Short mmCIF file of C-alpha atoms and ligand atoms in Angstrom, two decimals:
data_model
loop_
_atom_site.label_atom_id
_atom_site.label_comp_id
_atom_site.label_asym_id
_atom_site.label_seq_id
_atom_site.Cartn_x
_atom_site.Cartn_y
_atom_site.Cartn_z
CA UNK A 1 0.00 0.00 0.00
CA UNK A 2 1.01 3.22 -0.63
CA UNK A 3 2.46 5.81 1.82
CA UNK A 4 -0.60 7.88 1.17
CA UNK A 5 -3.69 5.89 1.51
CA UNK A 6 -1.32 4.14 3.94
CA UNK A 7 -1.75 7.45 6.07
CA UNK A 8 -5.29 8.19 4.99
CA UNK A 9 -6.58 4.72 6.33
CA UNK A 10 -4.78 5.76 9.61
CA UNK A 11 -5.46 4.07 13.20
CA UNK A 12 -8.65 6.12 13.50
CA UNK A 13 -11.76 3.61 13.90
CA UNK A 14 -14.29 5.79 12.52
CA UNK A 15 -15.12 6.47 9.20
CA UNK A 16 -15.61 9.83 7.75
CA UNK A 17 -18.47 10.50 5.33
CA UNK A 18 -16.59 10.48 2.65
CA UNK A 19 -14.63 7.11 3.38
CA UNK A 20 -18.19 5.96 3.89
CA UNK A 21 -18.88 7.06 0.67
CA UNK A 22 -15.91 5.34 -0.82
CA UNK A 23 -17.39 2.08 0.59
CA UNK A 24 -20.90 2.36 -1.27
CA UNK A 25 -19.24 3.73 -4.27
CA UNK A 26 -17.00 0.80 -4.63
CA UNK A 27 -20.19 -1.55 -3.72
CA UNK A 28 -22.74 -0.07 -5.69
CA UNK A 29 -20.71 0.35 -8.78
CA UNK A 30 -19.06 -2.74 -8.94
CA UNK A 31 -19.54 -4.69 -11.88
CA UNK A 32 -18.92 -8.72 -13.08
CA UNK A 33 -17.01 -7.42 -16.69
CA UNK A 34 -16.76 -9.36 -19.17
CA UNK A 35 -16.81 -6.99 -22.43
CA UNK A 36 -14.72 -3.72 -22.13
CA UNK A 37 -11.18 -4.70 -20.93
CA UNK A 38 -8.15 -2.97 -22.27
CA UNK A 39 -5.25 -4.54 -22.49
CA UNK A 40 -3.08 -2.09 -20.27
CA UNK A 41 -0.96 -3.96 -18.20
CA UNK A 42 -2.34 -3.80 -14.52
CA UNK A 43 0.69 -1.56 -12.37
CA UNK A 44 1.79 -4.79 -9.97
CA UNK A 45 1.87 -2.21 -7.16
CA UNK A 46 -2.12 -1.88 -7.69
CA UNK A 47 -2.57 -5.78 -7.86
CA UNK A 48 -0.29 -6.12 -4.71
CA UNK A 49 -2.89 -3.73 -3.10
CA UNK A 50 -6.14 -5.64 -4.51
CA UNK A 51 -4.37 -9.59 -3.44
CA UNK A 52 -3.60 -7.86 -0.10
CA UNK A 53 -7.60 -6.69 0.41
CA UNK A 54 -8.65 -10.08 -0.60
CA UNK A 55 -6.30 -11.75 2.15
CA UNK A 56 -7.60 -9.94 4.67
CA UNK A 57 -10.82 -10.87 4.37
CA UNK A 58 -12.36 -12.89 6.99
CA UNK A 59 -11.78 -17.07 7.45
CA UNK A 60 -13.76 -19.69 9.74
CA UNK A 61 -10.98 -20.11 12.58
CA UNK A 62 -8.75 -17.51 10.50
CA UNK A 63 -7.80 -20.64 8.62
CA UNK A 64 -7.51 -18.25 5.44
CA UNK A 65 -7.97 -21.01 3.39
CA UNK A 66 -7.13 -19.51 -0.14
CA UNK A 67 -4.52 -19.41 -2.39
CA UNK A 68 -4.52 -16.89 -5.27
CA UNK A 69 -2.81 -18.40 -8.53
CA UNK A 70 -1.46 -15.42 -10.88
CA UNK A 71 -2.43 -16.30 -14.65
CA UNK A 72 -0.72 -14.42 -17.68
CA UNK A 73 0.71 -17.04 -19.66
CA UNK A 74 -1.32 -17.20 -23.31
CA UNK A 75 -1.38 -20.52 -23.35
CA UNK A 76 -3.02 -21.62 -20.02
CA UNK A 77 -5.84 -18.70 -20.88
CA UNK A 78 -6.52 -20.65 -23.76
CA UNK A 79 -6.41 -23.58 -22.35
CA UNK A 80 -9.34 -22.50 -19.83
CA UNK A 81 -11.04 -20.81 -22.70
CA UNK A 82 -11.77 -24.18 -24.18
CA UNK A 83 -12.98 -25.27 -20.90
CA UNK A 84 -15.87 -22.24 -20.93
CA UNK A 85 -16.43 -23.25 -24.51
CA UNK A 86 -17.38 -26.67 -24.19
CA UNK A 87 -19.13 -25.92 -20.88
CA UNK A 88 -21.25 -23.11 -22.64
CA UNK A 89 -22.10 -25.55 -25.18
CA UNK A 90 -23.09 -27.67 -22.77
CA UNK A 91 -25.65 -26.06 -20.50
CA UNK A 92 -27.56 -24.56 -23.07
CA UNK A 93 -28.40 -27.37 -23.81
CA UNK A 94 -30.80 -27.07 -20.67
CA UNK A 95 -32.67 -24.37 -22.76
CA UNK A 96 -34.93 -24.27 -25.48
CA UNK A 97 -35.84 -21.76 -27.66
CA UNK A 98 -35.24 -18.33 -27.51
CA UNK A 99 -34.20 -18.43 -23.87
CA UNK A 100 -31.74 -20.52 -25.69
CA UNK A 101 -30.27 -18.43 -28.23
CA UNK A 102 -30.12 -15.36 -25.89
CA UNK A 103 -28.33 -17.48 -23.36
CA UNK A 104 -25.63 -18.40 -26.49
CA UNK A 105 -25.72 -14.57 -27.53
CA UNK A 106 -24.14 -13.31 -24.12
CA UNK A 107 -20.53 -12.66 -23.44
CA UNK A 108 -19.88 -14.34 -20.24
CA UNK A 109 -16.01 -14.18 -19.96
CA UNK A 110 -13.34 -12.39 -20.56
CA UNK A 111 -10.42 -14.74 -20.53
CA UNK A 112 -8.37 -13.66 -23.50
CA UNK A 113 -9.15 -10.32 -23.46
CA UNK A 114 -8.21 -9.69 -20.15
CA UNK A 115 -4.51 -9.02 -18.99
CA UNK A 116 -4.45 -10.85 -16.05
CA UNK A 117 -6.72 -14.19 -14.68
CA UNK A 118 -6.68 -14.89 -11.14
CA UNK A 119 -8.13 -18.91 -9.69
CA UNK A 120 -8.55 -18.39 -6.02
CA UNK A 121 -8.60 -21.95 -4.44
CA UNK A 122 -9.46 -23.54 -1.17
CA UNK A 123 -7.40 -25.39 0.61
CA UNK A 124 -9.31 -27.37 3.18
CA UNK A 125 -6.10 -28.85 4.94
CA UNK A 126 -4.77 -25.14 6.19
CA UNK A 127 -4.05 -25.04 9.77
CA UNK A 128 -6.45 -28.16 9.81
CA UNK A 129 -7.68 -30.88 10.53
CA UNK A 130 -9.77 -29.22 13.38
CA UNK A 131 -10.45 -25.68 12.43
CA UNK A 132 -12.92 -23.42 14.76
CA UNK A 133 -16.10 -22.98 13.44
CA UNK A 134 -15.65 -25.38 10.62
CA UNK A 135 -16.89 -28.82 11.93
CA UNK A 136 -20.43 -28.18 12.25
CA UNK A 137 -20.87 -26.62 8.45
CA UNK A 138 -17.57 -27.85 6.33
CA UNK A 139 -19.35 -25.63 3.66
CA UNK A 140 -17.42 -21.88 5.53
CA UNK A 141 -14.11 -23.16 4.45
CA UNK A 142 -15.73 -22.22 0.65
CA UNK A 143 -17.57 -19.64 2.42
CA UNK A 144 -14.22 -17.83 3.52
CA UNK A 145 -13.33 -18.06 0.01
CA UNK A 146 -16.03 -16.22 -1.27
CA UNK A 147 -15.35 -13.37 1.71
CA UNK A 148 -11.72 -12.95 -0.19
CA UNK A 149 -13.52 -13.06 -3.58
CA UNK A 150 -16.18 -10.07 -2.49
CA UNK A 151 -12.84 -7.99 -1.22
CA UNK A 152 -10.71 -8.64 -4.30
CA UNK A 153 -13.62 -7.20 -6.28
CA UNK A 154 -14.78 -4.16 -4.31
CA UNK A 155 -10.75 -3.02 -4.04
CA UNK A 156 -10.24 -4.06 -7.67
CA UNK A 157 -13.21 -1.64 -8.56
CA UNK A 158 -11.91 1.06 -6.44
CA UNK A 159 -8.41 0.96 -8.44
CA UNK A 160 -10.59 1.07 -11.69
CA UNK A 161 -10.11 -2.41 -12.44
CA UNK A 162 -12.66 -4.40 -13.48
CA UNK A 163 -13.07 -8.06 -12.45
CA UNK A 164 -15.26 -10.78 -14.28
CA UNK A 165 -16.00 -14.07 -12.27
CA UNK A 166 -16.08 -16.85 -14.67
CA UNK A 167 -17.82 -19.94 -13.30
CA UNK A 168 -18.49 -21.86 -16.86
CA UNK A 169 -16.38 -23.93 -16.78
CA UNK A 170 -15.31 -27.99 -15.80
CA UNK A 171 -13.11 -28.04 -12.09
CA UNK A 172 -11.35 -31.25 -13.84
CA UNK A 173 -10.25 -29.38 -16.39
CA UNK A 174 -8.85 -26.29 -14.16
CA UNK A 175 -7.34 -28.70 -11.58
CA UNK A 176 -5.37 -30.16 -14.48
CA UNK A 177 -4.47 -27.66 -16.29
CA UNK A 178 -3.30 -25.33 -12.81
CA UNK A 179 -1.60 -28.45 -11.45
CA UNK A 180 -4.09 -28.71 -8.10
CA UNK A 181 -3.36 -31.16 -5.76
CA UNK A 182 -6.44 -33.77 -5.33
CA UNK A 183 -7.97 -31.98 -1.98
CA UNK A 184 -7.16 -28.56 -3.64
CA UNK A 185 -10.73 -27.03 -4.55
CA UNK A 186 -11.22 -24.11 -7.55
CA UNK A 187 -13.37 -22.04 -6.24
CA UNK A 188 -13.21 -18.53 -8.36
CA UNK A 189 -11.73 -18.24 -11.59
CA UNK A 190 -11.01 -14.39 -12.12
CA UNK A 191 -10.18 -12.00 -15.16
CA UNK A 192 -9.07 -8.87 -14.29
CA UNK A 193 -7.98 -6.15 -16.40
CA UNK A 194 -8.41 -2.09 -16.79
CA UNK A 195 -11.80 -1.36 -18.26
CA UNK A 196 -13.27 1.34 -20.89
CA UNK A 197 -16.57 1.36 -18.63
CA UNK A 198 -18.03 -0.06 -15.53
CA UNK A 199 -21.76 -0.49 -16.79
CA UNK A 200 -24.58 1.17 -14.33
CA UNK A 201 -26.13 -1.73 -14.42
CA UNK A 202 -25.70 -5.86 -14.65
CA UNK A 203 -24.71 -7.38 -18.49
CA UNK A 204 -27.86 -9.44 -17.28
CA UNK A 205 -30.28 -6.45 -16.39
CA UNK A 206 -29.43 -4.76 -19.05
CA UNK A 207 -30.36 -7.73 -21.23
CA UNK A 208 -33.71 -8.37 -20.30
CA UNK A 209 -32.15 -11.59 -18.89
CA UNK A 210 -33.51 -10.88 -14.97
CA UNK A 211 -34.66 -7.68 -13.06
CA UNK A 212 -32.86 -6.87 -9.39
CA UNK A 213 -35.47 -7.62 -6.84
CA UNK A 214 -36.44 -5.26 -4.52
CA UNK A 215 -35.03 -5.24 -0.98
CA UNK A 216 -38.44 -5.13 0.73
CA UNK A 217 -38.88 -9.19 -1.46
CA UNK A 218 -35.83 -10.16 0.29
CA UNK A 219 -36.32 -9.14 4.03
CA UNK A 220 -38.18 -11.41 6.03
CA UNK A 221 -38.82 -10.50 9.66
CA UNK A 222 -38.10 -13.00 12.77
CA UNK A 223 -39.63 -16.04 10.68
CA UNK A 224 -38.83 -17.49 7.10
CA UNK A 225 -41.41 -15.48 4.69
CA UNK A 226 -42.84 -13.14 6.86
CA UNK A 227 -43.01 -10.13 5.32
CA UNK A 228 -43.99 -7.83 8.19
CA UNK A 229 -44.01 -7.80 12.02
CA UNK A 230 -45.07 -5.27 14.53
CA UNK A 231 -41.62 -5.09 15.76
CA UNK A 232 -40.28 -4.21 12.34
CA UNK A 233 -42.45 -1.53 11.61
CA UNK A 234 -40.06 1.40 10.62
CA UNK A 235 -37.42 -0.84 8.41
CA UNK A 236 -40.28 -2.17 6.91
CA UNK A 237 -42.04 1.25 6.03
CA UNK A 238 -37.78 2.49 4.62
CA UNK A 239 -37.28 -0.56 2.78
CA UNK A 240 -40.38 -0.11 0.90
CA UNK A 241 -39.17 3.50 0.30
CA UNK A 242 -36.84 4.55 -2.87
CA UNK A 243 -33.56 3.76 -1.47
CA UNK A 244 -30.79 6.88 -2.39
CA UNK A 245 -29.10 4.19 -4.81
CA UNK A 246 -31.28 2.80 -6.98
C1 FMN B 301 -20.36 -17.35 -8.11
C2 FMN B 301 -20.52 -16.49 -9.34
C3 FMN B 301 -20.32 -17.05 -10.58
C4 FMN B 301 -20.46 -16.27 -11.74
N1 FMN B 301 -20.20 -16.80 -12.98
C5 FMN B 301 -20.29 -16.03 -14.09
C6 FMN B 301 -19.95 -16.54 -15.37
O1 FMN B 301 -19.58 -17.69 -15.55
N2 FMN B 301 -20.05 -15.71 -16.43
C7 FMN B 301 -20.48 -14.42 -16.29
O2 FMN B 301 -20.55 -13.71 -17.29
N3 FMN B 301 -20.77 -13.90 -15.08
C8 FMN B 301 -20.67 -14.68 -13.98
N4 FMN B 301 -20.96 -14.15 -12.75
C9 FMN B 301 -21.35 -12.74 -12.64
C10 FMN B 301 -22.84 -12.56 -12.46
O3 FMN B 301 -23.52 -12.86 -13.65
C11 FMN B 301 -23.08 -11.12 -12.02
O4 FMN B 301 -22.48 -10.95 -10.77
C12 FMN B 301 -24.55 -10.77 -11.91
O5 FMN B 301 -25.16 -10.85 -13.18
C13 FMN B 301 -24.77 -9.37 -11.33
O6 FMN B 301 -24.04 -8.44 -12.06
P1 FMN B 301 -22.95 -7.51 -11.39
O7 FMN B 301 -21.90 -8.39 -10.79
O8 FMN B 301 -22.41 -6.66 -12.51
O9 FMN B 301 -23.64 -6.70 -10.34
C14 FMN B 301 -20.82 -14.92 -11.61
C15 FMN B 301 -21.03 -14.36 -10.34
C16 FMN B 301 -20.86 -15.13 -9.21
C17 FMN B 301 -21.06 -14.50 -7.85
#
């Protein structure tokens, strides 16, 4: 990290409004990319920064059970591009119809275009076999994974680079061609790379594909599918409000 945002981030616990800002920014206007890399090199001090965020994110029994592998070589790109090709091919085959030839019109990766890809792994046998918090739901060793995921992206986005999650594509395949051991587990496979635009809104919005839902169809209060409760009653009158983002 740099001396300056070293100093800026400081010891002081509180945020100020605009570091608060910072944080929706970077969360609202994050974006899965997939169609407007560049091929600019990404400046290793800025993907020192964004590997750094996403190891600091939080782990069941701080077992930190990732591993980031660093991807630039042509050849393995191509390699997993085949993967998403055949895998494509594949689940469409689910679909019928028009659903079907919209799903085969999207662009869902970036592989080749982007400068650099990025296959976070979990590593269930870190600091194991007993990790805290782990035995009852083996599942939050993935979890954790997905916590260093959700930083990489937000601190990509704040550096202006844009990060496409690429999940298309055969585990066998990625194990093989990145040389996994057995009990090593893919669990993200990443392209990152500078971006013309971050989109306002999802490739998948946009397309007509699926709307976002509204927060006030997600919150249930005190019970699975209850949708209001009298000790609820102001959250439930702001969530039905506009929210500032929309
Ligand atoms: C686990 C996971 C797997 C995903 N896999 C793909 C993928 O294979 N191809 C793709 O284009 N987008 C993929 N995405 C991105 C989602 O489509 C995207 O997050 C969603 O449409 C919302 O858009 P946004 O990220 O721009 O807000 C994936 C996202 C997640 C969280």
């Amino acid at each position: 990290m740099n001396n300056t945002l070293n100093e800026k981030i400081g010891m002081n616990n509180d945020f100020t409004e605009d570091e608060k800002a910072g944080i929706y920014k970077a969360i609202f206007s994050r974006r899965d990319v997939r169609s407007h890399f560049t091929t600019k090199p990404i400046d290793e001090k800025v993907l020192t920064r964004i590997l750094n965020a996403a190891h600091h994110a939080p782990s069941v029994g701080f077992s930190q059970p990732w591993n980031f592998i660093l991807i630039k070589e042509q050849e393995t790109k191509k390699k997993i591009k085949e993967s998403f090709e055949s895998e494509r091919i594949d689940s469409s085959k689910l679909l019928e119809g028009t659903k079907k030839s919209k799903y085969l019109s999207f662009k869902l990766e970036g592989i080749l275009e982007s400068p650099i890809n990025i296959c976070i792994t979990y590593d269930p046998s870190k600091f194991g076999p007993f990790v805290i918090g782990r035995n009852s739901v083996p599942e939050t060793g993935v979890y954790s994974v997905c916590c260093a995921v959700q930083n990489l992206w937000l601190a990509a986005r704040s550096e202006g680079v844009g990060v496409g999650w690429v999940s298309i594509l055969s585990n066998k395949i990625l194990k093989q061609v990145l040389n996994l051991p057995e009990h090593v587990v893919p669990v993200a496979y990443l392209t990152l790379g500078y971006v013309t635009e971050f989109a306002k809104k999802p490739d998948l919005e946009s397309a007509g594909w699926l709307p976002r839902l509204d927060l006030k169809d997600v919150v249930y209060y005190e019970r699975w599918n209850q949708k209001e409760n009298r000790g609820w009653i102001t959250i439930n009158e702001l969530i039905k409000t506009n929210l500032d983002y929309a």
